[in-house]
Amino acid sequence: MKVDLSVEVGALKLRGPVLAASGTFGYGTEVPLLERRALGGMVSKGIFLKPRAGTPPPRIAETPSGMLNAIGLQGPGVEALIRDYAPQWATWDFPVLVNINGESAAEYGELAGRLDGVPGIGGFEINISCPNVEQGGMYFGNDPRAAAAVTEAVRRRTKLPVWVKLTPMVSDIGVIARAVEAAGADAVSAVNTFVGMSIDLNAYRPRLSFRTGGLSGPAIRPLAVHLAHQAARAVDIPVVGVGGITRADDALEFLVAGCRAVQVGTATFVNPNAIAEVHDGVAAFMAAKGFASLADLPRFLPKD
Amino acid sequence: MFLIDAPLVARRQVSKDMWVLGFAAPEIAASVKAGQFVNIGMRPGPLLRRPFSVYRVEGERIEVLLKAVGTGTAQLLALREGDVVSCLGPLGRGYDLASAEKSVVLISGGLGVAPMPLAARDAGAAGLHVTWVHGARTAAELCSESDGDEVILATDDGSAGFAGTVVGASPDAGLVLACGPNRMLAAVAQRWPAAQVAVETYMGCGTGVCLGCAVPLARGGYDRACTEGPVYTASDIDWAALPSHLAYALTLPSPASGRGAA
């Protein structure tokens, strides 16, 4: 049976519901051995206006079914992104959203303005949830007014799709989701990493030089499914689920819990072809259950 | 780069606590160069793959060298013949043996012997006279295998060979390749700034995406051990900023090592 896996996230039409998550797919040129036909889209590594060196090593630590990272948004800055990557993106058959970062709402706006209209840029994912930067990042993500201000600053500079990546480190994700929806977001990505810490018992200090890091991987999946579900209940714009997806069943959990699409992240580090395996597994599930399109998939999404 | 389900086909012990495991991985065996590595994953097993220098190639078999330092390596050591691992490689930039020199010195400390048999192979093929200097804390920890035209052993406690460090035991040479603990490599860098050194870092993906294996550079900033490395010109590294000791601590319980970190 032929299954239609295309989805619409706001105005953005995707050929499939599985995207590559920011920070786990570089600028789209680095991941080897992936069957790219399966990519619904990709979100670039987070970028700032200026180049950033990132945090000193050690930057990663493995934890049970997960990993902590504190990369610190290492990156070449927006001009290098426009020069070195956007021209390639313009030739690709899936959209590229740029994950944008700043230390102030104005900086996010400036970044969006610089990228708007550059061929190859398909949209934005506003990162108000990075736990590994000293300024900005997660601060914007746990205050509804700050989150709205950043979203508005970007919205004013572009007509391209604007997604907002939410942090799980909040008491009510619905409050933040509603705030960015009201400020003009087209979708929210839920969720970024959880802040965690792991201690080196030989050195009597944290295993990461940044002390804390963002926890990702299968360890966070049930937490992420719940938060994505809460976000989906709170807003009318689409929710893109992300957090610990490694297999098709994981993606389907997010979809049934109310998400329109999903992002696969850490799994790509382990299995370069993870995205294709998730995509194909979703198609196989749909066919086996007799669903012709994702619109037919039952959702568990009681509205308040 | 290949992703191969590779069965364990050989195993032998080469020191008190070091083992060589051989996996059938024909495409990797045919293409790997000295200093390159494979990233090995197990299911069930730890989430992340574990990077290993390719130690030796025998026909369609690649060999890796390991020591039970954490639950990942303990699980690898518990594999039986025919058990399959997922093998991603060859990865990274290896040693450059294109040289006007006539001889090369290979300097290895402890587990740092891992890339040296292939380095000796490639150096021999390039017509270089190979001197291998290998050191460990004590005689029982020295690798029992070595290649090359001349072998010099060194132990910290003097129980075999030269009493002292490998750097102290090494003759001078124009071309020096080294691998070992980062503090040993820092000493290599002091004596031979142009030496090619293979550094050790924690690693996530092994393919250049996660930026987890950052190596601090003397010119500032970081690059990736998995892609621009793991072999560097010694003077290019900011040694003071490179962690000198990796805990290899994992938190997954395993039957082989009990609970917690090794």
XYZ file of C-alpha atoms in Angstrom:
566
model
C 0.000 0.000 0.000
C 1.243 3.447 -0.942
C 1.473 5.745 2.060
C 1.646 9.525 1.780
C 4.063 10.765 4.432
C 4.036 14.421 3.399
C 3.079 16.960 6.043
C 2.538 20.684 6.284
C 4.084 22.545 9.184
C 2.489 25.936 8.857
C 3.183 27.073 5.320
C 6.131 24.732 4.984
C 5.408 21.597 2.960
C 7.627 18.657 3.848
C 7.881 15.430 1.851
C 8.195 13.475 5.081
C 7.689 14.057 8.796
C 11.262 13.317 9.889
C 13.758 16.168 10.082
C 17.344 16.310 11.237
C 17.629 18.122 14.573
C 19.896 21.100 15.095
C 23.389 20.333 16.325
C 23.259 16.730 15.187
C 23.485 17.266 11.459
C 26.063 20.031 11.162
C 25.345 22.142 8.114
C 24.019 19.149 6.216
C 27.272 18.311 4.489
C 28.909 16.256 7.228
C 26.714 13.218 7.862
C 27.877 10.292 5.728
C 25.970 7.235 4.596
C 22.470 8.699 5.086
C 19.812 7.932 2.500
C 18.761 11.541 2.003
C 15.532 10.684 0.200
C 14.130 10.163 3.704
C 14.867 13.672 4.944
C 11.776 15.806 5.400
C 14.078 18.710 6.125
C 16.980 19.707 8.287
C 17.696 22.258 10.958
C 21.242 23.601 10.828
C 23.704 23.739 13.684
C 22.921 26.807 15.786
C 24.475 29.990 14.446
C 25.265 33.405 15.878
C 26.053 36.607 14.000
C 29.726 36.227 14.914
C 32.017 33.190 14.950
C 32.196 31.344 18.270
C 34.963 29.052 19.487
C 32.775 26.908 21.739
C 33.589 25.467 25.155
C 36.865 23.794 26.195
C 37.002 19.983 26.319
C 35.747 17.671 27.681
C 32.520 18.576 25.922
C 30.599 15.312 26.054
C 29.948 12.599 28.594
C 27.930 9.450 28.138
C 25.219 8.724 30.690
C 22.703 5.871 30.899
C 20.910 5.784 27.519
C 21.970 9.330 26.870
C 24.723 11.858 26.585
C 25.532 15.218 28.072
C 26.970 17.833 25.766
C 28.304 21.318 26.233
C 29.567 22.344 22.819
C 28.776 26.010 23.410
C 27.394 26.704 19.945
C 30.769 26.559 18.231
C 30.277 27.967 14.774
C 31.654 30.098 11.971
C 29.158 32.983 12.201
C 26.457 33.988 9.785
C 28.630 35.356 6.979
C 30.516 32.070 6.623
C 27.223 30.185 6.691
C 25.891 32.321 3.847
C 29.106 31.946 1.865
C 29.940 28.277 2.483
C 26.648 26.469 2.989
C 23.595 28.348 1.735
C 24.563 27.950 -1.969
C 24.581 24.163 -1.527
C 21.289 24.232 0.368
C 19.676 26.071 -2.521
C 20.249 22.990 -4.694
C 18.829 20.454 -2.232
C 15.384 18.849 -2.507
C 14.425 19.420 1.144
C 14.160 22.667 3.113
C 16.865 23.885 5.462
C 15.867 25.835 8.545
C 18.621 27.798 10.235
C 18.805 27.534 14.013
C 19.447 31.130 15.115
C 20.900 32.413 18.370
C 21.612 35.727 19.988
C 22.366 37.472 23.239
C 19.481 39.905 22.825
C 16.167 40.015 21.000
C 17.679 42.608 18.670
C 20.514 40.234 17.767
C 18.073 37.466 16.835
C 16.214 39.974 14.677
C 19.401 41.140 12.992
C 20.397 37.547 12.232
C 17.003 36.762 10.707
C 17.161 39.962 8.671
C 20.618 39.067 7.337
C 19.493 35.566 6.315
C 16.054 36.440 4.971
C 16.017 36.231 1.200
C 19.339 34.377 0.938
C 18.776 31.504 -1.514
C 18.869 28.182 0.331
C 17.357 29.462 3.589
C 13.978 27.789 4.017
C 13.084 29.153 7.421
C 14.236 29.682 10.968
C 14.258 27.790 14.197
C 14.732 30.277 17.021
C 16.898 28.729 19.712
C 15.749 30.092 23.046
C 16.755 26.926 24.801
C 20.486 26.291 24.547
C 21.743 25.397 28.033
C 25.407 25.845 27.127
C 25.932 29.559 26.589
C 26.557 32.195 29.237
C 24.394 34.872 27.670
C 20.925 34.468 26.162
C 20.082 30.896 25.229
C 17.863 29.270 27.784
C 17.219 32.560 29.587
C 14.874 33.633 26.809
C 13.145 30.270 26.865
C 11.920 30.295 30.438
C 10.370 33.749 30.501
C 7.226 34.116 28.357
C 7.807 37.843 27.792
C 11.418 37.362 26.724
C 10.416 34.428 24.503
C 7.731 36.544 22.869
C 10.095 39.481 22.413
C 12.647 37.328 20.587
C 9.939 35.780 18.412
C 8.527 39.192 17.507
C 11.982 40.534 16.685
C 12.484 37.686 14.199
C 8.917 37.787 12.878
C 9.307 41.455 11.972
C 12.320 40.646 9.783
C 11.046 37.709 7.756
C 8.060 36.113 6.082
C 9.789 32.727 6.050
C 8.569 30.023 8.428
C 9.605 30.742 12.026
C 9.769 27.854 14.476
C 10.719 28.323 18.121
C 12.677 25.594 19.907
C 11.462 25.335 23.473
C 13.406 24.375 26.558
C 12.099 21.657 28.854
C 13.518 23.536 31.859
C 10.263 25.361 32.650
C 7.392 24.788 35.036
C 4.720 25.049 32.309
C 5.783 24.659 28.698
C 2.274 25.607 27.589
C 2.771 29.160 28.857
C 5.894 29.630 26.730
C 4.308 27.922 23.719
C 1.286 30.234 23.871
C 3.522 33.282 24.254
C 5.516 32.539 21.106
C 2.363 31.559 19.208
C 0.867 34.958 20.038
C 4.134 36.610 18.958
C 3.849 35.115 15.484
C 5.632 31.751 15.548
C 4.544 29.287 12.840
C 5.460 26.222 14.905
C 7.309 25.152 18.026
C 9.959 22.454 18.341
C 9.631 20.603 21.623
C 12.048 20.032 23.259
C 15.700 20.993 23.518
C 18.040 19.177 25.923
C 17.560 18.927 29.677
C 20.256 20.446 31.876
C 22.265 17.740 33.598
C 25.521 17.105 35.394
C 27.787 14.109 35.825
C 30.703 13.866 38.223
C 34.140 12.365 37.590
C 34.876 10.400 40.765
C 38.606 10.372 40.097
C 38.871 14.119 39.700
C 36.108 15.100 42.173
C 34.654 17.540 39.676
C 32.140 17.559 36.827
C 33.017 15.460 33.785
C 32.290 18.412 31.505
C 34.480 21.503 31.578
C 31.319 23.643 31.367
C 30.171 21.809 34.539
C 26.680 21.218 33.183
C 25.508 19.980 29.821
C 22.396 19.258 27.804
C 21.069 15.726 28.203
C 19.836 14.044 25.021
C 19.192 10.543 23.761
C 16.662 7.834 24.624
C 16.952 8.707 28.332
C 14.836 11.842 27.812
C 12.233 10.431 25.425
C 9.273 9.929 27.804
C 9.923 13.376 29.280
C 10.037 14.893 25.801
C 6.885 13.106 24.613
C 5.046 14.491 27.610
C 6.300 18.049 27.084
C 5.584 17.963 23.335
C 2.086 16.728 24.171
C 1.598 19.519 26.703
C 2.751 22.060 24.117
C 0.403 20.588 21.502
C -2.511 20.879 23.902
C -1.684 24.508 24.606
C -1.411 25.922 21.074
C -3.047 25.725 17.657
C 0.201 26.000 15.677
C 1.987 22.719 14.839
C 4.393 21.115 17.292
C 7.529 19.400 16.028
C 8.502 16.692 18.495
C 12.129 16.097 19.390
C 13.876 14.197 22.156
C 15.458 10.771 22.101
C 13.945 9.408 18.896
C 15.976 6.470 17.626
C 13.371 4.209 16.005
C 10.109 4.575 14.117
C 8.017 3.693 17.182
C 9.578 6.609 19.034
C 8.616 9.017 16.241
C 5.107 7.573 16.147
C 4.731 8.211 19.879
C 5.373 11.916 19.307
C 3.000 11.985 16.316
C 0.164 10.277 18.194
C 0.814 12.562 21.181
C -0.053 15.510 18.967
C 3.044 16.434 16.959
C 2.895 17.294 13.251
C 6.474 16.256 12.530
C 9.548 15.088 14.423
C 13.275 15.663 14.573
C 15.899 12.966 15.020
C 19.062 14.088 16.778
C 21.469 12.105 18.922
C 20.510 8.867 17.146
C 22.363 10.132 14.065
C 25.608 10.165 16.066
C 25.226 6.449 16.677
C 23.669 5.387 13.388
C 24.321 7.708 10.449
C 21.263 6.286 8.664
C 18.915 6.636 11.648
C 16.714 9.237 9.950
C 16.023 6.965 6.979
C 15.302 4.008 9.240
C 12.830 6.077 11.274
C 11.165 7.378 8.105
C 10.862 3.925 6.546
C 9.599 2.452 9.800
C 6.862 5.077 10.053
C 5.819 4.258 6.478
C 5.753 0.544 7.277
C 3.639 1.141 10.400
C 1.157 3.251 8.437
C 0.885 0.641 5.716
C 0.434 -2.177 8.210
C -2.311 -0.253 9.997
C -3.994 0.760 6.747
C -3.469 4.531 7.045
C -3.075 6.248 3.663
C -1.673 9.488 5.052
C -0.463 10.979 8.314
C -3.750 12.860 8.598
C -5.393 9.459 9.191
C -3.145 8.602 12.136
C -5.198 8.750 15.343
C -4.046 11.420 17.777
C -4.364 11.523 21.522
C -4.818 15.242 21.994
C -7.633 16.220 24.319
C -7.840 20.010 24.362
C -8.324 21.786 27.674
C 33.704 5.281 4.903
C 31.812 2.069 5.535
C 29.251 0.876 8.065
C 29.711 -2.837 8.514
C 28.252 -5.505 10.777
C 31.513 -7.182 11.676
C 31.794 -10.543 13.452
C 34.537 -11.180 15.980
C 36.966 -13.615 14.383
C 40.073 -13.474 16.569
C 41.264 -12.562 20.015
C 44.608 -12.664 21.794
C 46.211 -11.153 24.853
C 49.257 -8.937 24.308
C 50.018 -7.720 27.848
C 48.774 -8.114 31.394
C 45.684 -6.080 30.569
C 45.675 -5.429 26.803
C 43.849 -7.511 24.239
C 43.634 -7.585 20.479
C 40.254 -8.268 18.915
C 39.925 -9.080 15.222
C 36.756 -8.352 13.249
C 35.902 -9.319 9.681
C 35.467 -5.973 7.918
C 36.779 -6.392 4.364
C 36.102 -2.902 2.996
C 37.709 -1.238 6.001
C 40.655 -3.638 5.965
C 41.273 -2.794 2.322
C 41.271 0.973 2.782
C 42.485 1.860 6.281
C 45.690 3.853 6.718
C 47.955 4.067 9.753
C 46.501 6.331 12.443
C 42.921 6.035 11.230
C 40.271 4.568 13.489
C 36.960 2.748 13.554
C 33.967 3.627 15.733
C 32.494 0.454 17.173
C 28.930 0.101 18.442
C 27.170 -2.740 20.243
C 23.479 -3.533 20.615
C 22.588 -3.921 23.371
C 25.341 -1.766 24.766
C 26.307 1.781 25.591
C 24.534 4.459 23.561
C 27.618 5.846 21.863
C 30.142 4.044 19.734
C 33.719 3.675 20.958
C 36.670 4.790 18.827
C 39.644 2.457 18.292
C 42.758 2.917 16.196
C 43.135 0.086 13.736
C 46.023 -1.955 15.106
C 46.710 -4.436 12.370
C 45.156 -5.704 9.144
C 45.254 -9.390 8.254
C 43.527 -10.072 4.949
C 39.886 -9.078 5.399
C 40.273 -8.704 9.139
C 40.908 -5.533 11.074
C 42.308 -5.682 14.573
C 41.851 -3.260 17.434
C 43.676 -3.045 20.728
C 41.867 -2.513 23.971
C 42.040 -2.525 27.700
C 39.023 -2.875 29.987
C 38.792 0.736 31.094
C 35.003 1.122 31.170
C 31.847 -0.791 30.614
C 32.001 -0.361 26.832
C 35.407 -1.969 26.545
C 34.482 -4.593 29.152
C 31.518 -5.559 27.011
C 33.723 -5.791 23.927
C 36.108 -8.076 25.792
C 33.192 -10.318 26.742
C 32.284 -10.909 23.070
C 32.514 -14.442 21.742
C 33.696 -15.498 18.338
C 30.942 -14.806 15.807
C 29.321 -12.041 17.874
C 28.703 -9.032 15.686
C 29.543 -5.375 16.296
C 28.706 -2.378 14.144
C 31.887 -0.978 12.705
C 32.045 2.528 11.177
C 35.243 3.478 9.381
C 37.905 4.086 8.423
C 37.646 7.490 10.095
C 39.959 10.432 10.623
C 43.200 11.613 9.148
C 46.094 9.240 9.799
C 49.882 9.583 9.757
C 51.534 11.138 6.738
C 54.472 8.972 5.699
C 55.355 10.850 2.535
C 58.741 12.129 3.654
C 62.204 12.910 2.388
C 63.615 11.256 5.528
C 65.193 7.821 5.423
C 64.076 6.688 8.853
C 61.177 7.053 11.228
C 60.822 6.663 14.968
C 57.493 5.338 16.263
C 56.924 6.289 19.899
C 54.142 4.636 21.842
C 53.127 4.608 25.482
C 50.737 2.029 26.928
C 47.649 1.683 24.742
C 49.323 4.121 22.371
C 50.819 1.132 20.578
C 47.415 0.831 18.883
C 48.239 2.601 15.587
C 51.894 1.517 15.435
C 51.790 -1.841 13.613
C 50.015 -0.156 10.698
C 52.442 2.762 10.919
C 55.340 0.293 10.746
C 53.670 -1.412 7.776
C 53.116 1.823 5.866
C 56.569 3.182 6.785
C 58.190 -0.056 5.622
C 56.262 0.157 2.366
C 57.543 3.727 1.949
C 61.114 2.442 2.292
C 61.794 3.971 5.715
C 63.993 2.404 8.391
C 61.648 1.909 11.358
C 62.656 2.271 14.998
C 59.862 1.461 17.425
C 60.106 2.831 20.956
C 57.477 1.418 23.256
C 56.976 2.175 26.913
C 54.726 1.298 29.822
C 54.695 1.692 33.571
C 56.102 -1.780 34.135
C 57.272 -4.831 32.155
C 53.968 -6.715 32.485
C 52.163 -3.852 30.779
C 54.408 -3.760 27.702
C 52.801 -4.938 24.493
C 54.281 -8.311 23.528
C 54.062 -7.533 19.813
C 56.179 -5.113 17.844
C 57.323 -4.499 14.307
C 60.050 -2.516 12.664
C 63.783 -2.823 12.101
C 64.732 -1.940 15.653
C 62.763 -2.049 18.905
C 63.526 -0.073 22.074
C 61.558 -0.748 25.253
C 61.177 1.580 28.208
C 59.487 1.204 31.584
C 58.884 3.780 34.278
C 60.037 1.348 36.986
C 62.995 -0.017 35.035
C 61.641 -3.593 35.053
C 62.377 -3.911 31.329
C 64.466 -1.934 28.869
C 65.317 1.710 29.452
C 64.372 2.972 32.910
C 62.395 6.112 32.191
C 60.074 7.603 29.647
C 59.776 6.769 25.964
C 60.767 10.316 25.134
C 63.994 9.857 27.074
C 64.596 6.485 25.434
C 64.104 7.641 21.845
C 66.933 8.336 19.441
C 66.731 11.519 17.435
C 64.994 11.442 14.084
C 63.585 13.710 11.447
C 60.300 11.872 11.267
C 58.612 11.036 14.575
C 55.164 9.478 14.949
C 53.734 9.172 18.445
C 50.658 7.933 20.265
C 49.979 7.610 23.972
C 48.582 9.527 26.924
C 48.249 13.215 26.184
C 50.862 14.135 28.818
C 53.360 11.860 27.042
C 52.487 13.521 23.741
C 53.046 16.927 25.317
C 56.590 15.783 26.177
C 57.034 14.556 22.605
C 55.882 17.990 21.417
C 58.577 19.683 23.513
C 61.381 17.607 22.029
C 60.031 17.306 18.465
C 57.573 20.105 17.609
C 57.172 18.657 14.117
C 56.251 15.162 15.366
C 52.968 13.677 14.203
C 50.955 12.771 17.287
C 47.645 10.899 17.554
C 45.677 12.459 20.433
C 43.033 10.868 22.617
C 39.725 12.622 23.276
C 36.222 11.684 24.172
C 34.309 11.192 20.985
C 30.654 11.227 20.021
C 29.836 10.544 16.392
C 33.332 10.083 14.954
C 32.249 11.667 11.686
C 32.608 15.400 12.333
C 29.051 16.289 13.269
C 28.755 16.496 17.046
C 31.850 18.662 17.762
C 32.325 16.669 20.962
C 35.977 15.724 20.338
C 37.290 19.283 20.379
C 41.067 19.670 20.268
C 42.379 23.070 21.429
C 44.720 24.575 18.861
C 47.822 26.692 19.454
C 46.461 29.299 17.024
C 43.228 29.489 19.077
C 39.883 27.769 18.731
C 39.195 24.078 18.359
C 38.868 21.479 15.694
C 37.703 17.911 15.606
C 39.916 14.961 16.544
C 37.672 12.712 14.441
C 38.014 14.685 11.230
C 40.983 17.078 11.196
C 42.757 14.584 13.512
C 43.326 12.353 15.349
C 46.870 12.886 14.015
C 48.220 16.402 14.470
C 51.532 18.161 14.092
C 52.578 18.392 17.740
C 53.209 22.156 17.700
C 49.669 22.839 16.402
C 48.072 21.754 19.689
C 47.525 23.916 22.759
C 48.765 21.227 25.149
C 47.900 23.143 28.312
C 44.230 23.187 27.274
C 44.021 19.537 26.162
C 42.758 17.343 29.009
C 45.673 15.169 30.067
C 43.660 12.449 31.684
C 40.418 10.984 30.449
C 38.357 9.195 33.050
C 36.637 6.916 30.536
C 33.922 6.817 33.140
C 30.710 5.216 31.997
C 27.693 4.712 34.119
C 26.086 1.689 32.493
C 26.215 -1.404 34.629
C 27.665 -4.458 32.967
C 28.108 -8.036 34.097
C 31.833 -7.876 33.380
C 32.710 -4.921 35.557
C 29.950 -4.629 38.093
C 28.287 -1.293 38.602
C 29.639 2.103 37.781
C 32.769 3.587 36.357
C 36.020 1.800 35.779
